[in-house]
GROMACS .gro file of C-alpha atoms in nm:
model
  319
    1MET     CA    1   0.507   1.017  -2.042
    2LEU     CA    2   0.154   1.026  -1.822
    3LEU     CA    3  -0.024   0.729  -1.752
    4LYS     CA    4  -0.345   0.634  -1.640
    5LEU     CA    5  -0.368   0.338  -1.478
    6ARG     CA    6  -0.712   0.160  -1.429
    7PRO     CA    7  -0.686  -0.072  -1.087
    8ALA     CA    8  -0.701  -0.445  -1.037
    9LEU     CA    9  -1.003  -0.512  -0.765
   10LYS     CA   10  -1.047  -0.752  -0.482
   11ASP     CA   11  -1.342  -0.854  -0.295
   12TYR     CA   12  -1.148  -0.985  -0.019
   13LEU     CA   13  -1.408  -1.143   0.229
   14TRP     CA   14  -1.335  -0.848   0.468
   15GLY     CA   15  -1.441  -0.558   0.260
   16GLY     CA   16  -1.649  -0.275   0.215
   17THR     CA   17  -1.773  -0.043  -0.059
   18ARG     CA   18  -1.641   0.240  -0.012
   19LEU     CA   19  -1.345   0.222  -0.316
   20LYS     CA   20  -1.720   0.193  -0.505
   21THR     CA   21  -1.972   0.413  -0.355
   22ASP     CA   22  -1.686   0.670  -0.224
   23PHE     CA   23  -1.419   0.622  -0.564
   24GLY     CA   24  -1.645   0.539  -0.767
   25PHE     CA   25  -1.467   0.193  -0.910
   26GLN     CA   26  -1.729   0.017  -1.157
   27THR     CA   27  -1.718  -0.342  -1.165
   28ASP     CA   28  -1.986  -0.639  -1.109
   29LEU     CA   29  -1.800  -0.740  -0.777
   30ASP     CA   30  -2.036  -0.673  -0.444
   31ILE     CA   31  -1.720  -0.625  -0.221
   32VAL     CA   32  -1.406  -0.438  -0.334
   33ALA     CA   33  -1.167  -0.439  -0.055
   34GLU     CA   34  -0.870  -0.334  -0.199
   35GLY     CA   35  -0.802  -0.115  -0.524
   36TRP     CA   36  -0.432  -0.221  -0.640
   37MET     CA   37  -0.323   0.143  -0.842
   38LEU     CA   38  -0.048   0.038  -0.887
   39SER     CA   39   0.137  -0.249  -0.955
   40CYS     CA   40   0.323  -0.495  -1.210
   41HIS     CA   41   0.305  -0.802  -1.021
   42LYS     CA   42   0.155  -1.144  -1.194
   43ASP     CA   43  -0.210  -1.093  -0.899
   44GLY     CA   44  -0.306  -0.783  -1.018
   45GLU     CA   45  -0.194  -0.586  -1.325
   46ASN     CA   46  -0.296  -0.201  -1.396
   47ILE     CA   47  -0.438  -0.191  -1.768
   48VAL     CA   48  -0.302   0.137  -1.932
   49GLU     CA   49  -0.671   0.393  -2.012
   50ASN     CA   50  -0.555   0.635  -2.266
   51GLY     CA   51  -0.272   0.757  -2.511
   52LYS     CA   52  -0.056   0.541  -2.746
   53TYR     CA   53  -0.079   0.237  -2.507
   54LYS     CA   54  -0.383   0.199  -2.406
   55GLY     CA   55  -0.503  -0.136  -2.291
   56LYS     CA   56  -0.135  -0.308  -2.242
   57THR     CA   57  -0.066  -0.361  -1.863
   58LEU     CA   58   0.242  -0.139  -1.760
   59THR     CA   59   0.464  -0.415  -1.762
   60GLU     CA   60   0.446  -0.477  -2.127
   61VAL     CA   61   0.483  -0.036  -2.122
   62ILE     CA   62   0.801  -0.136  -1.920
   63GLU     CA   63   0.874  -0.375  -2.161
   64GLU     CA   64   0.808  -0.200  -2.488
   65THR     CA   65   0.939   0.095  -2.404
   66GLY     CA   66   1.261  -0.021  -2.152
   67THR     CA   67   1.308   0.043  -1.806
   68GLU     CA   68   1.428   0.382  -1.796
   69ILE     CA   69   1.116   0.512  -1.803
   70LEU     CA   70   1.141   0.356  -1.421
   71GLY     CA   71   1.443   0.595  -1.333
   72ILE     CA   72   1.823   0.519  -1.183
   73ASN     CA   73   1.686   0.389  -0.848
   74ALA     CA   74   1.449   0.111  -0.972
   75GLN     CA   75   1.661  -0.015  -1.194
   76LYS     CA   76   1.880  -0.112  -0.925
   77PHE     CA   77   1.589  -0.373  -0.871
   78ASP     CA   78   1.553  -0.723  -1.053
   79ARG     CA   79   1.145  -0.587  -1.078
   80PHE     CA   80   0.928  -0.382  -1.069
   81PRO     CA   81   0.969  -0.213  -0.664
   82ILE     CA   82   0.653  -0.141  -0.523
   83LEU     CA   83   0.274  -0.157  -0.521
   84ILE     CA   84  -0.003   0.062  -0.463
   85LYS     CA   85  -0.301   0.022  -0.308
   86LEU     CA   86  -0.623   0.153  -0.116
   87ILE     CA   87  -0.781  -0.071   0.069
   88ASP     CA   88  -1.111  -0.139   0.233
   89ALA     CA   89  -1.183  -0.288   0.530
   90LYS     CA   90  -1.478  -0.297   0.689
   91LYS     CA   91  -1.460  -0.604   0.889
   92ASP     CA   92  -1.082  -0.700   1.109
   93LEU     CA   93  -0.825  -0.865   0.835
   94SER     CA   94  -0.596  -1.133   0.970
   95VAL     CA   95  -0.335  -1.105   1.255
   96GLN     CA   96  -0.017  -1.140   1.041
   97VAL     CA   97   0.317  -1.102   0.954
   98HIS     CA   98   0.576  -1.064   0.612
   99PRO     CA   99   0.880  -1.180   0.542
  100ASP     CA  100   1.193  -0.998   0.478
  101ASN     CA  101   1.439  -0.983   0.132
  102ASP     CA  102   1.669  -1.270   0.203
  103TYR     CA  103   1.382  -1.486   0.359
  104ALA     CA  104   1.142  -1.415   0.086
  105LEU     CA  105   1.327  -1.452  -0.187
  106ARG     CA  106   1.508  -1.796  -0.085
  107VAL     CA  107   1.165  -1.878   0.017
  108GLU     CA  108   0.895  -1.723  -0.166
  109ASN     CA  109   1.064  -1.602  -0.500
  110GLU     CA  110   0.978  -1.258  -0.456
  111TYR     CA  111   1.044  -0.976  -0.269
  112GLY     CA  112   0.983  -1.039   0.122
  113LYS     CA  113   0.700  -0.647   0.219
  114THR     CA  114   0.789  -0.388   0.388
  115GLU     CA  115   0.509  -0.110   0.385
  116CYS     CA  116   0.322   0.174   0.486
  117TRP     CA  117  -0.019   0.263   0.549
  118TYR     CA  118  -0.132   0.616   0.572
  119ILE     CA  119  -0.541   0.669   0.692
  120LEU     CA  120  -0.785   0.837   0.429
  121ASP     CA  121  -1.099   0.790   0.690
  122CYS     CA  122  -1.153   0.530   0.951
  123ASP     CA  123  -1.449   0.515   1.244
  124GLU     CA  124  -1.484   0.639   1.546
  125GLY     CA  125  -1.322   0.403   1.805
  126ALA     CA  126  -1.145   0.189   1.464
  127GLU     CA  127  -0.810   0.011   1.580
  128LEU     CA  128  -0.557  -0.205   1.420
  129ILE     CA  129  -0.279  -0.395   1.580
  130TYR     CA  130   0.080  -0.307   1.576
  131GLY     CA  131   0.350  -0.539   1.660
  132PHE     CA  132   0.327  -0.643   2.069
  133LYS     CA  133   0.307  -0.472   2.419
  134ARG     CA  134   0.627  -0.590   2.503
  135GLU     CA  135   0.932  -0.848   2.369
  136ILE     CA  136   0.844  -1.213   2.414
  137THR     CA  137   1.032  -1.500   2.290
  138LYS     CA  138   0.970  -1.671   1.986
  139GLU     CA  139   0.890  -1.996   2.207
  140GLU     CA  140   0.609  -1.759   2.402
  141PHE     CA  141   0.467  -1.597   2.045
  142GLN     CA  142   0.428  -2.006   1.915
  143GLN     CA  143   0.288  -2.114   2.219
  144ARG     CA  144   0.068  -1.852   2.245
  145ILE     CA  145  -0.045  -1.907   1.900
  146ALA     CA  146  -0.057  -2.302   1.995
  147ASP     CA  147  -0.341  -2.201   2.301
  148ASN     CA  148  -0.455  -1.880   2.133
  149THR     CA  149  -0.370  -1.611   2.385
  150PHE     CA  150  -0.131  -1.460   2.169
  151LEU     CA  151  -0.353  -1.109   2.161
  152GLU     CA  152  -0.335  -1.116   2.507
  153VAL     CA  153   0.053  -0.899   2.387
  154VAL     CA  154  -0.092  -0.796   2.072
  155ASN     CA  155  -0.084  -0.391   2.075
  156LYS     CA  156  -0.387  -0.250   1.956
  157VAL     CA  157  -0.356   0.109   1.882
  158PRO     CA  158  -0.614   0.365   1.842
  159VAL     CA  159  -0.627   0.532   1.435
  160HIS     CA  160  -0.656   0.903   1.367
  161LYS     CA  161  -0.713   1.055   0.954
  162GLY     CA  162  -0.352   1.130   0.904
  163ASP     CA  163  -0.203   0.887   1.089
  164LEU     CA  164   0.133   0.699   0.904
  165PHE     CA  165   0.234   0.357   0.977
  166PHE     CA  166   0.533   0.247   0.902
  167ILE     CA  167   0.528  -0.192   0.874
  168GLU     CA  168   0.843  -0.270   0.809
  169ALA     CA  169   0.910  -0.704   0.775
  170GLY     CA  170   0.864  -0.934   1.049
  171THR     CA  171   0.630  -0.706   1.184
  172LEU     CA  172   0.238  -0.863   1.305
  173HIS     CA  173  -0.023  -0.599   1.216
  174ALA     CA  174  -0.393  -0.614   1.162
  175ILE     CA  175  -0.598  -0.332   0.979
  176GLY     CA  176  -0.921  -0.339   1.197
  177GLY     CA  177  -1.235  -0.299   1.054
  178GLY     CA  178  -1.404   0.011   0.953
  179ILE     CA  179  -1.041   0.187   0.829
  180LEU     CA  180  -0.974   0.345   0.510
  181LEU     CA  181  -0.631   0.333   0.413
  182ALA     CA  182  -0.345   0.400   0.075
  183GLU     CA  183  -0.056   0.141   0.150
  184ILE     CA  184   0.261   0.190  -0.008
  185GLN     CA  185   0.456  -0.166  -0.036
  186GLN     CA  186   0.769  -0.302  -0.231
  187ASN     CA  187   0.573  -0.588  -0.499
  188SER     CA  188   0.522  -0.873  -0.347
  189ASN     CA  189   0.175  -1.074  -0.250
  190THR     CA  190   0.365  -1.286   0.024
  191THR     CA  191   0.168  -1.291   0.330
  192TYR     CA  192   0.179  -1.545   0.692
  193ARG     CA  193  -0.141  -1.510   0.813
  194VAL     CA  194  -0.108  -1.587   1.200
  195TYR     CA  195  -0.483  -1.555   1.310
  196ASP     CA  196  -0.820  -1.494   1.121
  197TYR     CA  197  -1.144  -1.545   1.346
  198GLY     CA  198  -1.235  -1.847   1.280
  199ARG     CA  199  -1.372  -1.715   0.986
  200LEU     CA  200  -1.410  -1.887   0.612
  201GLY     CA  201  -1.329  -1.830   0.277
  202ALA     CA  202  -1.551  -1.902  -0.033
  203ASP     CA  203  -1.459  -2.260  -0.018
  204GLY     CA  204  -1.614  -2.330   0.373
  205LYS     CA  205  -1.355  -2.414   0.514
  206PRO     CA  206  -1.076  -2.175   0.769
  207ARG     CA  207  -0.843  -2.003   0.576
  208PRO     CA  208  -0.499  -2.182   0.604
  209LEU     CA  209  -0.238  -2.046   0.879
  210HIS     CA  210   0.125  -2.074   0.794
  211THR     CA  211   0.232  -2.027   1.177
  212LYS     CA  212   0.550  -2.195   1.103
  213LYS     CA  213   0.710  -1.959   0.829
  214ALA     CA  214   0.532  -1.647   1.086
  215VAL     CA  215   0.724  -1.762   1.361
  216ASP     CA  216   1.070  -1.780   1.179
  217VAL     CA  217   1.036  -1.411   1.033
  218THR     CA  218   0.816  -1.208   1.339
  219ASN     CA  219   0.978  -0.945   1.550
  220CYS     CA  220   0.865  -1.026   1.883
  221VAL     CA  221   0.896  -0.640   1.994
  222PRO     CA  222   0.740  -0.295   2.044
  223PRO     CA  223   0.678  -0.088   1.667
  224THR     CA  224   1.018   0.133   1.701
  225HIS     CA  225   0.834   0.418   1.465
  226SER     CA  226   0.564   0.659   1.575
  227THR     CA  227   0.238   0.668   1.381
  228LYS     CA  228   0.235   0.978   1.236
  229PRO     CA  229   0.399   1.124   0.920
  230GLU     CA  230   0.787   1.208   0.920
  231GLY     CA  231   0.702   1.563   0.833
  232GLU     CA  232   0.521   1.881   0.947
  233LYS     CA  233   0.293   2.039   0.674
  234ARG     CA  234   0.417   2.292   0.468
  235ILE     CA  235   0.237   2.556   0.295
  236GLU     CA  236   0.357   2.598  -0.082
  237ASN     CA  237   0.219   2.807  -0.363
  238GLY     CA  238  -0.045   2.832  -0.087
  239ASN     CA  239  -0.082   2.391  -0.085
  240THR     CA  240  -0.028   2.165   0.161
  241LYS     CA  241   0.298   1.957   0.138
  242GLN     CA  242   0.365   1.680   0.421
  243LEU     CA  243   0.641   1.406   0.450
  244LEU     CA  244   0.488   1.045   0.471
  245THR     CA  245   0.760   0.870   0.558
  246THR     CA  246   1.060   0.801   0.312
  247CYS     CA  247   1.313   0.519   0.292
  248ASP     CA  248   1.540   0.324   0.089
  249LEU     CA  249   1.287   0.136  -0.055
  250PHE     CA  250   1.043   0.472  -0.177
  251THR     CA  251   1.004   0.825  -0.078
  252VAL     CA  252   0.581   0.913   0.017
  253THR     CA  253   0.436   1.271  -0.007
  254SER     CA  254   0.048   1.404   0.063
  255VAL     CA  255  -0.066   1.670  -0.073
  256GLN     CA  256  -0.352   1.870  -0.129
  257THR     CA  257  -0.364   2.130  -0.366
  258THR     CA  258  -0.542   2.450  -0.347
  259ASN     CA  259  -0.331   2.664  -0.651
  260ALA     CA  260  -0.147   2.504  -0.928
  261TYR     CA  261   0.129   2.266  -0.781
  262PHE     CA  262   0.398   2.171  -1.009
  263GLY     CA  263   0.629   1.911  -0.957
  264LYS     CA  264   0.892   1.729  -1.173
  265ALA     CA  265   0.993   1.346  -1.256
  266ASP     CA  266   1.366   1.393  -1.308
  267SER     CA  267   1.615   1.092  -1.388
  268SER     CA  268   1.569   0.910  -1.009
  269SER     CA  269   1.276   0.765  -1.001
  270PHE     CA  270   0.934   0.754  -1.184
  271VAL     CA  271   0.593   0.945  -0.975
  272SER     CA  272   0.345   0.786  -0.888
  273VAL     CA  273   0.020   1.027  -0.859
  274LEU     CA  274  -0.272   0.882  -0.665
  275VAL     CA  275  -0.592   1.147  -0.582
  276THR     CA  276  -0.713   1.035  -0.283
  277ASP     CA  277  -0.994   1.281  -0.254
  278GLY     CA  278  -1.163   1.614  -0.469
  279ASP     CA  279  -1.104   1.686  -0.828
  280GLY     CA  280  -0.907   1.886  -1.111
  281GLU     CA  281  -0.639   1.825  -1.362
  282ILE     CA  282  -0.303   1.691  -1.440
  283THR     CA  283  -0.042   1.774  -1.662
  284CYS     CA  284   0.301   1.683  -1.788
  285ASN     CA  285   0.465   1.706  -2.134
  286GLY     CA  286   0.171   1.919  -2.261
  287GLU     CA  287  -0.101   1.610  -2.237
  288THR     CA  288  -0.363   1.713  -1.997
  289LEU     CA  289  -0.562   1.433  -1.819
  290THR     CA  290  -0.928   1.479  -1.581
  291ALA     CA  291  -0.756   1.398  -1.216
  292LYS     CA  292  -1.056   1.286  -0.961
  293LYS     CA  293  -1.056   1.124  -0.639
  294GLY     CA  294  -0.965   0.772  -0.718
  295ASP     CA  295  -0.711   0.827  -1.007
  296SER     CA  296  -0.377   0.669  -1.066
  297PHE     CA  297  -0.090   0.847  -1.280
  298PHE     CA  298   0.255   0.647  -1.360
  299LEU     CA  299   0.462   0.954  -1.480
  300ALA     CA  300   0.782   0.785  -1.616
  301ALA     CA  301   1.149   0.921  -1.518
  302ASN     CA  302   1.304   1.226  -1.649
  303SER     CA  303   0.903   1.274  -1.762
  304GLY     CA  304   0.992   1.672  -1.649
  305THR     CA  305   0.770   1.880  -1.498
  306PHE     CA  306   0.457   1.798  -1.451
  307SER     CA  307   0.116   2.030  -1.346
  308VAL     CA  308  -0.136   1.914  -1.088
  309LYS     CA  309  -0.462   2.178  -1.080
  310GLY     CA  310  -0.828   2.242  -0.873
  311LYS     CA  311  -0.869   2.142  -0.542
  312THR     CA  312  -0.716   1.836  -0.529
  313GLU     CA  313  -0.604   1.527  -0.260
  314PHE     CA  314  -0.315   1.327  -0.393
  315ILE     CA  315  -0.012   1.070  -0.238
  316GLU     CA  316   0.293   1.112  -0.475
  317THR     CA  317   0.573   0.817  -0.460
  318ARG     CA  318   0.829   0.788  -0.571
  319VAL     CA  319   1.138   0.514  -0.516
   0.00000   0.00000   0.00000
């Protein structure tokens, strides 16, 4: 099964226009901050654009066909496990943190949120917040929030195209302005906002902060992960492949194709293919679809061999 997915678009106030101008997303929104490229979340469902399921949500397809199409690894979760986004941050995002599964399921009735960011492009000098410069106590964290000095102890990191940030639940973080990235995350929309630069929301009021919950869940320590992909670039059949990150939630790989690329959707997991540059075509089970920058595809588990042809760059994600 090969499904092309229509993204769910979000016009958050910090967003830009690159998802329209560079990725070709068609929308009446003036700002497109995020495109939810693989989503079964109630806040932004994908719609299938091809074949017998055209017009249905991905959730409806799963309900109709059964969870076998998700694969063995995904079936251990009680809901669709991941969510993939493209994010265009023209301005700084709020400083925020996400809870882990135990806290989120108890307090919010959804998963926690561990995620990773793959930097697709960025302005010169762009940076983001990633944990703390040094370990601090929760009491110091709370006090610095109260007296507006906590930015003095956060870890600001310059970013470059191709960087990979692994953001475990509990890690304080903020995407800076001028950054375009792909985010692979747990299927959750729970965010605890710590600081928002005094901005006003669409209602003309300051956006709410979630200080108590943020203090509860934040690990007030420096980051322990590198900001580079886990694997080295490898040449396979003339194509370039690189492991970005792997954990018990997802495995993410970047691929640059010059020749035909062949992958396999076996019984372990479905496969997400998100095209981030170029154009070509994707084929599975005798069906061929165009595959251009901004296209997102879902390949069901046990679909067998699939191919991507043309000069493309894409992100392949499995659970």
